[in-house]
């Protein structure tokens, strides 16, 4: 179990914990933090010590002259960033004493980070439901929309987390890709592989890199079942059932098959950072979650109410939905 925070959740946001080295070239804890957070104005950071905003595990203020080694962990609230508002709302699909399930819009991150604090699914939900104990059981990329599950209380959180850790949650996604060159509606295939297909490869995430790497020489550690829903003369709409949960797995698998997801800023090519274009969301949707509830033994299925805007209309389909 994680180390409990001595500070309460404030405005839906928990305090940040920082591990401070017990030895090193810094005379004080403040000196270490000034160097660690070099992008901040040093005196403004020291003033936060004077105001009692940096505390130890007992919630006691750490003074600016506290010597290195006197405290191993400190807690503080992040200074709120100047945020860009994400103009889309979370839809609440299910709520009970233990579990909350929502439909997350595109562009909204699951948890606070970087430029987003109040504009995250977790903080919005904590404020909406007045529950500081809410915590995500799994995550979706900021660019991905769809189903997201939260634990409502710590006492039963581990049981739901274990479902994901042991792959006992069946996850289904939808994606829309530009129609690959040479697409044959009579014999639908991706990169020469007839649909439906099971695609396996080895995915690595290297520290400091935004994208994952595919290594075809190593033993596969990721697997996705890809089925055709329908296609038209512009796009291909697929159903994706990941058997593993590697970072960016669905995005990199479709890209490797020549069917990169529409509006994906990372694959097949990393695009320069740019402001969000709300009119062009990445066309990936977490469609369904199904599992046996670890508390009640009940079979549960949750389904998104969202639709991918670039998916072909039913009456324009060239191929029927896959099995």
mmCIF file of N, CA and C in Angstrom, residues 34 40-50 64:
data_model
loop_
_atom_site.group_PDB
_atom_site.id
_atom_site.type_symbol
_atom_site.label_atom_id
_atom_site.label_comp_id
_atom_site.label_asym_id
_atom_site.label_seq_id
_atom_site.Cartn_x
_atom_site.Cartn_y
_atom_site.Cartn_z
ATOM 1 N N UNK A 34 15.429 23.624 -5.164
ATOM 2 C CA UNK A 34 15.715 24.701 -6.117
ATOM 3 C C UNK A 34 16.451 24.143 -7.336
ATOM 4 N N UNK A 40 11.797 26.802 -12.060
ATOM 5 C CA UNK A 40 11.025 27.711 -11.214
ATOM 6 C C UNK A 40 11.920 28.813 -10.664
ATOM 7 N N UNK A 41 11.323 29.950 -10.335
ATOM 8 C CA UNK A 41 12.054 31.055 -9.722
ATOM 9 C C UNK A 41 12.497 30.639 -8.314
ATOM 10 N N UNK A 42 13.809 30.601 -8.010
ATOM 11 C CA UNK A 42 14.285 30.075 -6.718
ATOM 12 C C UNK A 42 13.644 30.741 -5.503
ATOM 13 N N UNK A 43 13.531 32.066 -5.502
ATOM 14 C CA UNK A 43 13.015 32.729 -4.313
ATOM 15 C C UNK A 43 11.535 32.442 -4.099
ATOM 16 N N UNK A 44 10.785 32.285 -5.187
ATOM 17 C CA UNK A 44 9.373 31.932 -5.033
ATOM 18 C C UNK A 44 9.222 30.556 -4.398
ATOM 19 N N UNK A 45 10.142 29.638 -4.738
ATOM 20 C CA UNK A 45 10.116 28.311 -4.134
ATOM 21 C C UNK A 45 10.471 28.397 -2.651
ATOM 22 N N UNK A 46 11.464 29.198 -2.298
ATOM 23 C CA UNK A 46 11.853 29.338 -0.884
ATOM 24 C C UNK A 46 10.735 29.991 -0.067
ATOM 25 N N UNK A 47 10.000 30.910 -0.682
ATOM 26 C CA UNK A 47 8.880 31.538 0.017
ATOM 27 C C UNK A 47 7.809 30.500 0.367
ATOM 28 N N UNK A 48 7.663 29.484 -0.439
ATOM 29 C CA UNK A 48 6.692 28.438 -0.123
ATOM 30 C C UNK A 48 7.084 27.696 1.160
ATOM 31 N N UNK A 49 8.381 27.547 1.406
ATOM 32 C CA UNK A 49 8.824 27.002 2.694
ATOM 33 C C UNK A 49 8.411 27.939 3.826
ATOM 34 N N UNK A 50 8.636 29.240 3.639
ATOM 35 C CA UNK A 50 8.316 30.216 4.684
ATOM 36 C C UNK A 50 6.821 30.244 4.987
ATOM 37 N N UNK A 64 12.857 26.593 5.569
ATOM 38 C CA UNK A 64 13.746 26.734 4.417
ATOM 39 C C UNK A 64 15.191 26.380 4.759
#
